[in-house]
PDB file of C-alpha atoms in Angstrom:
ATOM      1  CA  MET A   1      -0.742  17.398  -9.356  1.00 48.00           C
ATOM      2  CA  GLN A   2       1.087  17.392 -12.606  1.00 44.00           C
ATOM      3  CA  GLN A   3       4.787  16.909 -12.737  1.00 52.00           C
ATOM      4  CA  LYS A   4       5.968  17.850 -16.195  1.00 56.00           C
ATOM      5  CA  GLY A   5       9.362  18.347 -17.745  1.00 50.00           C
ATOM      6  CA  ALA A   6      12.330  16.255 -18.712  1.00 51.00           C
ATOM      7  CA  ARG A   7      12.519  14.604 -15.276  1.00 50.00           C
ATOM      8  CA  GLY A   8       8.828  14.735 -14.361  1.00 53.00           C
ATOM      9  CA  ALA A   9       6.469  11.924 -13.521  1.00 53.00           C
ATOM     10  CA  GLU A  10       4.573  12.321 -16.793  1.00 53.00           C
ATOM     11  CA  ARG A  11       7.487  10.562 -18.507  1.00 48.00           C
ATOM     12  CA  LYS A  12       6.818   7.482 -16.351  1.00 53.00           C
ATOM     13  CA  TYR A  13       2.999   7.188 -16.268  1.00 59.00           C
ATOM     14  CA  ASP A  14      -0.269   8.947 -17.105  1.00 83.00           C
ATOM     15  CA  LEU A  15      -1.213  11.869 -14.880  1.00 90.00           C
ATOM     16  CA  LEU A  16      -4.430  13.619 -13.913  1.00 96.00           C
ATOM     17  CA  THR A  17      -4.617  17.388 -13.591  1.00 96.00           C
ATOM     18  CA  LEU A  18      -5.014  18.931 -10.159  1.00 98.00           C
ATOM     19  CA  ASP A  19      -8.629  19.824 -10.997  1.00 98.00           C
ATOM     20  CA  GLN A  20      -9.350  16.228 -12.058  1.00 98.00           C
ATOM     21  CA  ILE A  21      -7.939  14.902  -8.795  1.00 98.00           C
ATOM     22  CA  LYS A  22      -9.873  17.418  -6.696  1.00 99.00           C
ATOM     23  CA  ALA A  23     -13.092  16.476  -8.532  1.00 99.00           C
ATOM     24  CA  MET A  24     -12.790  12.765  -7.700  1.00 98.00           C
ATOM     25  CA  PRO A  25     -15.791  11.611  -5.607  1.00 98.00           C
ATOM     26  CA  ILE A  26     -13.665  10.527  -2.647  1.00 98.00           C
ATOM     27  CA  GLU A  27     -16.013  12.305  -0.253  1.00 97.00           C
ATOM     28  CA  GLN A  28     -18.716   9.819  -1.322  1.00 96.00           C
ATOM     29  CA  ILE A  29     -16.413   6.779  -1.290  1.00 96.00           C
ATOM     30  CA  ALA A  30     -14.873   7.319   2.161  1.00 97.00           C
ATOM     31  CA  THR A  31     -16.842   6.650   5.318  1.00 96.00           C
ATOM     32  CA  GLU A  32     -18.192   9.572   7.337  1.00 97.00           C
ATOM     33  CA  ASP A  33     -15.497   9.058   9.978  1.00 97.00           C
ATOM     34  CA  ALA A  34     -12.280   8.455   8.050  1.00 98.00           C
ATOM     35  CA  HIS A  35      -8.575   9.105   7.775  1.00 98.00           C
ATOM     36  CA  LEU A  36      -6.800  10.161   4.582  1.00 98.00           C
ATOM     37  CA  TRP A  37      -3.102   9.612   3.957  1.00 98.00           C
ATOM     38  CA  LEU A  38      -2.022  11.572   0.862  1.00 98.00           C
ATOM     39  CA  TRP A  39       1.469  11.494  -0.664  1.00 98.00           C
ATOM     40  CA  VAL A  40       2.849  14.813  -1.929  1.00 98.00           C
ATOM     41  CA  THR A  41       6.219  16.042  -3.098  1.00 95.00           C
ATOM     42  CA  ASN A  42       7.799  19.274  -1.933  1.00 95.00           C
ATOM     43  CA  ALA A  43       6.595  20.972  -5.123  1.00 94.00           C
ATOM     44  CA  THR A  44       2.987  19.792  -4.613  1.00 97.00           C
ATOM     45  CA  LEU A  45       2.697  20.264  -0.857  1.00 98.00           C
ATOM     46  CA  ARG A  46       0.234  23.169  -1.062  1.00 98.00           C
ATOM     47  CA  ASP A  47      -1.812  21.288  -3.686  1.00 99.00           C
ATOM     48  CA  GLY A  48      -2.084  18.328  -1.310  1.00 99.00           C
ATOM     49  CA  TYR A  49      -3.835  20.472   1.277  1.00 99.00           C
ATOM     50  CA  ASP A  50      -6.244  21.686  -1.429  1.00 99.00           C
ATOM     51  CA  VAL A  51      -6.980  18.106  -2.537  1.00 99.00           C
ATOM     52  CA  ALA A  52      -7.660  16.964   1.026  1.00 99.00           C
ATOM     53  CA  GLU A  53     -10.045  19.879   1.536  1.00 99.00           C
ATOM     54  CA  ALA A  54     -11.815  19.215  -1.788  1.00 99.00           C
ATOM     55  CA  TRP A  55     -12.342  15.619  -0.658  1.00 98.00           C
ATOM     56  CA  GLY A  56     -13.850  16.741   2.659  1.00 98.00           C
ATOM     57  CA  PHE A  57     -10.814  16.200   4.906  1.00 98.00           C
ATOM     58  CA  THR A  58      -8.735  18.429   7.173  1.00 99.00           C
ATOM     59  CA  VAL A  59      -4.969  17.934   7.143  1.00 99.00           C
ATOM     60  CA  ARG A  60      -3.699  17.393  10.684  1.00 99.00           C
ATOM     61  CA  SER A  61       0.020  16.790  10.148  1.00 98.00           C
ATOM     62  CA  PRO A  62       2.570  15.861   7.501  1.00 99.00           C
ATOM     63  CA  LEU A  63       4.632  12.714   7.969  1.00 98.00           C
ATOM     64  CA  THR A  64       7.950  13.323   6.198  1.00 98.00           C
ATOM     65  CA  TRP A  65       9.876  10.543   4.486  1.00 97.00           C
ATOM     66  CA  VAL A  66      13.606  11.299   4.497  1.00 97.00           C
ATOM     67  CA  LYS A  67      14.989   9.339   1.550  1.00 94.00           C
ATOM     68  CA  TRP A  68      18.419   7.773   1.512  1.00 89.00           C
ATOM     69  CA  PRO A  69      21.050   6.898   0.370  1.00 86.00           C
ATOM     70  CA  ARG A  70      20.814   9.199  -2.638  1.00 80.00           C
ATOM     71  CA  ILE A  71      19.733  12.817  -2.858  1.00 83.00           C
ATOM     72  CA  GLY A  72      17.040  13.655  -5.396  1.00 83.00           C
ATOM     73  CA  LEU A  73      16.855  16.366  -7.995  1.00 84.00           C
ATOM     74  CA  GLY A  74      15.435  19.831  -7.613  1.00 86.00           C
ATOM     75  CA  ASN A  75      15.292  23.213  -9.289  1.00 87.00           C
ATOM     76  CA  TYR A  76      16.299  25.151  -6.176  1.00 91.00           C
ATOM     77  CA  LEU A  77      17.272  22.689  -3.444  1.00 93.00           C
ATOM     78  CA  ARG A  78      18.067  18.983  -3.741  1.00 92.00           C
ATOM     79  CA  ASN A  79      14.903  17.145  -2.717  1.00 92.00           C
ATOM     80  CA  ASN A  80      15.347  14.068  -0.601  1.00 94.00           C
ATOM     81  CA  THR A  81      11.979  14.181   1.164  1.00 96.00           C
ATOM     82  CA  GLU A  82       8.354  13.461   0.362  1.00 96.00           C
ATOM     83  CA  HIS A  83       5.394  13.957   2.639  1.00 98.00           C
ATOM     84  CA  LEU A  84       2.455  11.778   3.615  1.00 98.00           C
ATOM     85  CA  LEU A  85      -0.285  14.175   4.704  1.00 99.00           C
ATOM     86  CA  PHE A  86      -2.426  12.795   7.518  1.00 99.00           C
ATOM     87  CA  ALA A  87      -5.975  14.161   7.300  1.00 98.00           C
ATOM     88  CA  THR A  88      -9.245  13.366   9.045  1.00 98.00           C
ATOM     89  CA  ARG A  89     -12.955  13.872   8.732  1.00 98.00           C
ATOM     90  CA  GLY A  90     -15.634  13.110  11.256  1.00 98.00           C
ATOM     91  CA  LYS A  91     -14.596  11.340  14.414  1.00 97.00           C
ATOM     92  CA  ALA A  92     -12.340   8.532  13.204  1.00 96.00           C
ATOM     93  CA  PRO A  93     -10.150   7.701  16.196  1.00 97.00           C
ATOM     94  CA  VAL A  94      -6.376   8.012  16.160  1.00 98.00           C
ATOM     95  CA  LYS A  95      -5.131   4.731  17.617  1.00 98.00           C
ATOM     96  CA  TYR A  96      -1.494   5.723  18.149  1.00 98.00           C
ATOM     97  CA  ARG A  97      -0.472   9.287  19.008  1.00 98.00           C
ATOM     98  CA  SER A  98       3.277   8.798  19.472  1.00 98.00           C
ATOM     99  CA  GLN A  99       4.194   8.582  15.774  1.00 98.00           C
ATOM    100  CA  PRO A 100       7.034  11.035  15.005  1.00 98.00           C
ATOM    101  CA  THR A 101       6.501  13.384  12.056  1.00 98.00           C
ATOM    102  CA  TRP A 102       9.386  11.900  10.069  1.00 98.00           C
ATOM    103  CA  PHE A 103      10.967   8.567   9.197  1.00 97.00           C
ATOM    104  CA  THR A 104      13.863   7.390   7.073  1.00 96.00           C
ATOM    105  CA  ALA A 105      13.670   4.696   4.434  1.00 95.00           C
ATOM    106  CA  PRO A 106      15.682   3.836   1.342  1.00 94.00           C
ATOM    107  CA  THR A 107      14.584   4.858  -2.117  1.00 92.00           C
ATOM    108  CA  THR A 108      13.953   2.257  -4.792  1.00 87.00           C
ATOM    109  CA  ASP A 109      12.506   2.792  -8.270  1.00 85.00           C
ATOM    110  CA  HIS A 110      10.711   5.963  -9.385  1.00 84.00           C
ATOM    111  CA  SER A 111       7.636   6.827  -7.297  1.00 81.00           C
ATOM    112  CA  HIS A 112       7.868   3.620  -5.252  1.00 89.00           C
ATOM    113  CA  LYS A 113       6.829   4.581  -1.740  1.00 94.00           C
ATOM    114  CA  PRO A 114       8.406   2.844   1.253  1.00 95.00           C
ATOM    115  CA  GLU A 115       6.756  -0.280   2.608  1.00 94.00           C
ATOM    116  CA  ALA A 116       6.936   1.290   6.080  1.00 94.00           C
ATOM    117  CA  GLN A 117       3.978   3.476   5.122  1.00 96.00           C
ATOM    118  CA  PHE A 118       1.565   0.565   5.452  1.00 95.00           C
ATOM    119  CA  SER A 119       2.531  -0.408   8.995  1.00 94.00           C
ATOM    120  CA  THR A 120       2.524   3.263  10.039  1.00 97.00           C
ATOM    121  CA  ILE A 121      -0.951   3.804   8.587  1.00 97.00           C
ATOM    122  CA  GLU A 122      -2.249   0.679  10.331  1.00 96.00           C
ATOM    123  CA  LEU A 123      -0.642   1.714  13.617  1.00 97.00           C
ATOM    124  CA  VAL A 124      -2.119   5.235  13.587  1.00 98.00           C
ATOM    125  CA  SER A 125      -5.457   4.525  11.905  1.00 98.00           C
ATOM    126  CA  GLY A 126      -6.114   1.133  13.472  1.00 95.00           C
ATOM    127  CA  ALA A 127      -7.855  -1.948  12.136  1.00 91.00           C
ATOM    128  CA  GLY A 128     -10.511  -1.892   9.474  1.00 89.00           C
ATOM    129  CA  PRO A 129     -10.771  -1.656   5.713  1.00 91.00           C
ATOM    130  CA  LYS A 130      -8.436   0.632   3.794  1.00 95.00           C
ATOM    131  CA  LEU A 131      -8.254   1.836   0.189  1.00 96.00           C
ATOM    132  CA  GLU A 132      -5.050   2.671  -1.674  1.00 96.00           C
ATOM    133  CA  LEU A 133      -5.722   5.149  -4.508  1.00 97.00           C
ATOM    134  CA  PHE A 134      -3.400   5.494  -7.510  1.00 95.00           C
ATOM    135  CA  ALA A 135      -1.828   2.163  -6.551  1.00 94.00           C
ATOM    136  CA  ARG A 136       1.034   0.932  -8.695  1.00 92.00           C
ATOM    137  CA  ARG A 137       1.283  -2.328  -6.727  1.00 92.00           C
ATOM    138  CA  ARG A 138      -0.948  -4.211  -4.300  1.00 92.00           C
ATOM    139  CA  PRO A 139      -0.720  -3.191  -0.643  1.00 93.00           C
ATOM    140  CA  PRO A 140       0.222  -5.941   1.825  1.00 91.00           C
ATOM    141  CA  GLN A 141      -2.757  -7.694   3.364  1.00 89.00           C
ATOM    142  CA  THR A 142      -3.256  -8.187   7.084  1.00 84.00           C
ATOM    143  CA  PRO A 143      -6.181 -10.024   8.696  1.00 85.00           C
ATOM    144  CA  ASP A 144      -7.285  -7.004  10.746  1.00 84.00           C
ATOM    145  CA  SER A 145      -6.794  -4.359   8.059  1.00 85.00           C
ATOM    146  CA  PRO A 146      -7.749  -5.553   4.587  1.00 91.00           C
ATOM    147  CA  TRP A 147      -6.576  -3.231   1.822  1.00 94.00           C
ATOM    148  CA  SER A 148      -8.419  -2.570  -1.423  1.00 96.00           C
ATOM    149  CA  ALA A 149      -6.661  -0.801  -4.272  1.00 96.00           C
ATOM    150  CA  TRP A 150      -7.495   1.366  -7.285  1.00 97.00           C
ATOM    151  CA  GLY A 151      -5.110   2.440 -10.025  1.00 96.00           C
ATOM    152  CA  ASN A 152      -4.301   2.153 -13.698  1.00 93.00           C
ATOM    153  CA  GLU A 153      -1.352  -0.230 -13.234  1.00 93.00           C
ATOM    154  CA  ILE A 154      -3.130  -2.930 -11.185  1.00 94.00           C
ATOM    155  CA  ASP A 155      -6.359  -4.925 -11.236  1.00 95.00           C
ATOM    156  CA  SER A 156      -8.476  -2.488  -9.234  1.00 96.00           C
ATOM    157  CA  ASP A 157     -10.874  -3.673  -6.541  1.00 96.00           C
ATOM    158  CA  ILE A 158     -13.293  -0.783  -7.071  1.00 96.00           C
ATOM    159  CA  SER A 159     -14.502   1.448  -9.881  1.00 97.00           C
ATOM    160  CA  ILE A 160     -14.686   5.214  -9.519  1.00 97.00           C
ATOM    161  CA  PRO A 161     -17.345   6.881 -11.685  1.00 96.00           C
ATOM    162  CA  ASP A 162     -15.819   8.989 -14.485  1.00 96.00           C
ATOM    163  CA  TYR A 163     -12.306   7.725 -13.660  1.00 97.00           C
ATOM    164  CA  PRO A 164     -11.904   4.521 -15.671  1.00 96.00           C
ATOM    165  CA  VAL A 165      -8.834   2.350 -15.259  1.00 95.00           C
ATOM    166  CA  PRO A 166      -7.849  -0.613 -17.479  1.00 94.00           C
ATOM    167  CA  SER A 167      -9.313  -3.227 -15.130  1.00 94.00           C
ATOM    168  CA  ASP A 168     -12.750  -1.603 -15.526  1.00 94.00           C
ATOM    169  CA  PHE A 169     -12.650  -2.663 -19.165  1.00 92.00           C
ATOM    170  CA  ASP A 170     -11.176  -6.091 -18.405  1.00 79.00           C
ATOM    171  CA  ASP A 171     -14.213  -6.834 -16.203  1.00 51.00           C
ATOM    172  CA  GLN A 172     -16.597  -5.898 -19.034  1.00 58.00           C
ATOM    173  CA  THR A 173     -14.771  -8.195 -21.438  1.00 49.00           C
ATOM    174  CA  GLU A 174     -14.913 -11.095 -18.974  1.00 51.00           C
ATOM    175  CA  ARG A 175     -18.670 -10.594 -18.449  1.00 42.00           C
ATOM    176  CA  SER A 176     -19.440 -10.663 -22.181  1.00 43.00           C
TER     177      SER A 176
END
């Protein structure tokens, strides 16, 4: 889900192409009965549905983050929302069905998602292990819902075949 241009995400960090993201072996990493929560921007909303499907999930609903206090940029309309697509596969139970489809939270630095996402995910998806992909910081830990993380800006807890991140190489150096 590339975001190029003078104001795009590629100026801030390395990006994968949409095809590279869709080819990730998430279908093999996730349990048979699982939830997927996938962040997308307005410009990549359709791509998010394609990614979820490529990974073996069905999108059930978007959860929209209304950002404040500032309004974002945009080519056509001023974007002040992002969406967290809620998708499922198998029979993973939904533990809380009263979650509204939107929430407000302040913006911080570029691409920093609101901390409220973690409590919402735990409320809807329930206890059990969770994995944050493309993490730029460590998710908060709770006793009932331990979080693992993978990304190129943190020490990753897992390795994904054909998708190396710096901590994959750090581990090899430490073992030598």
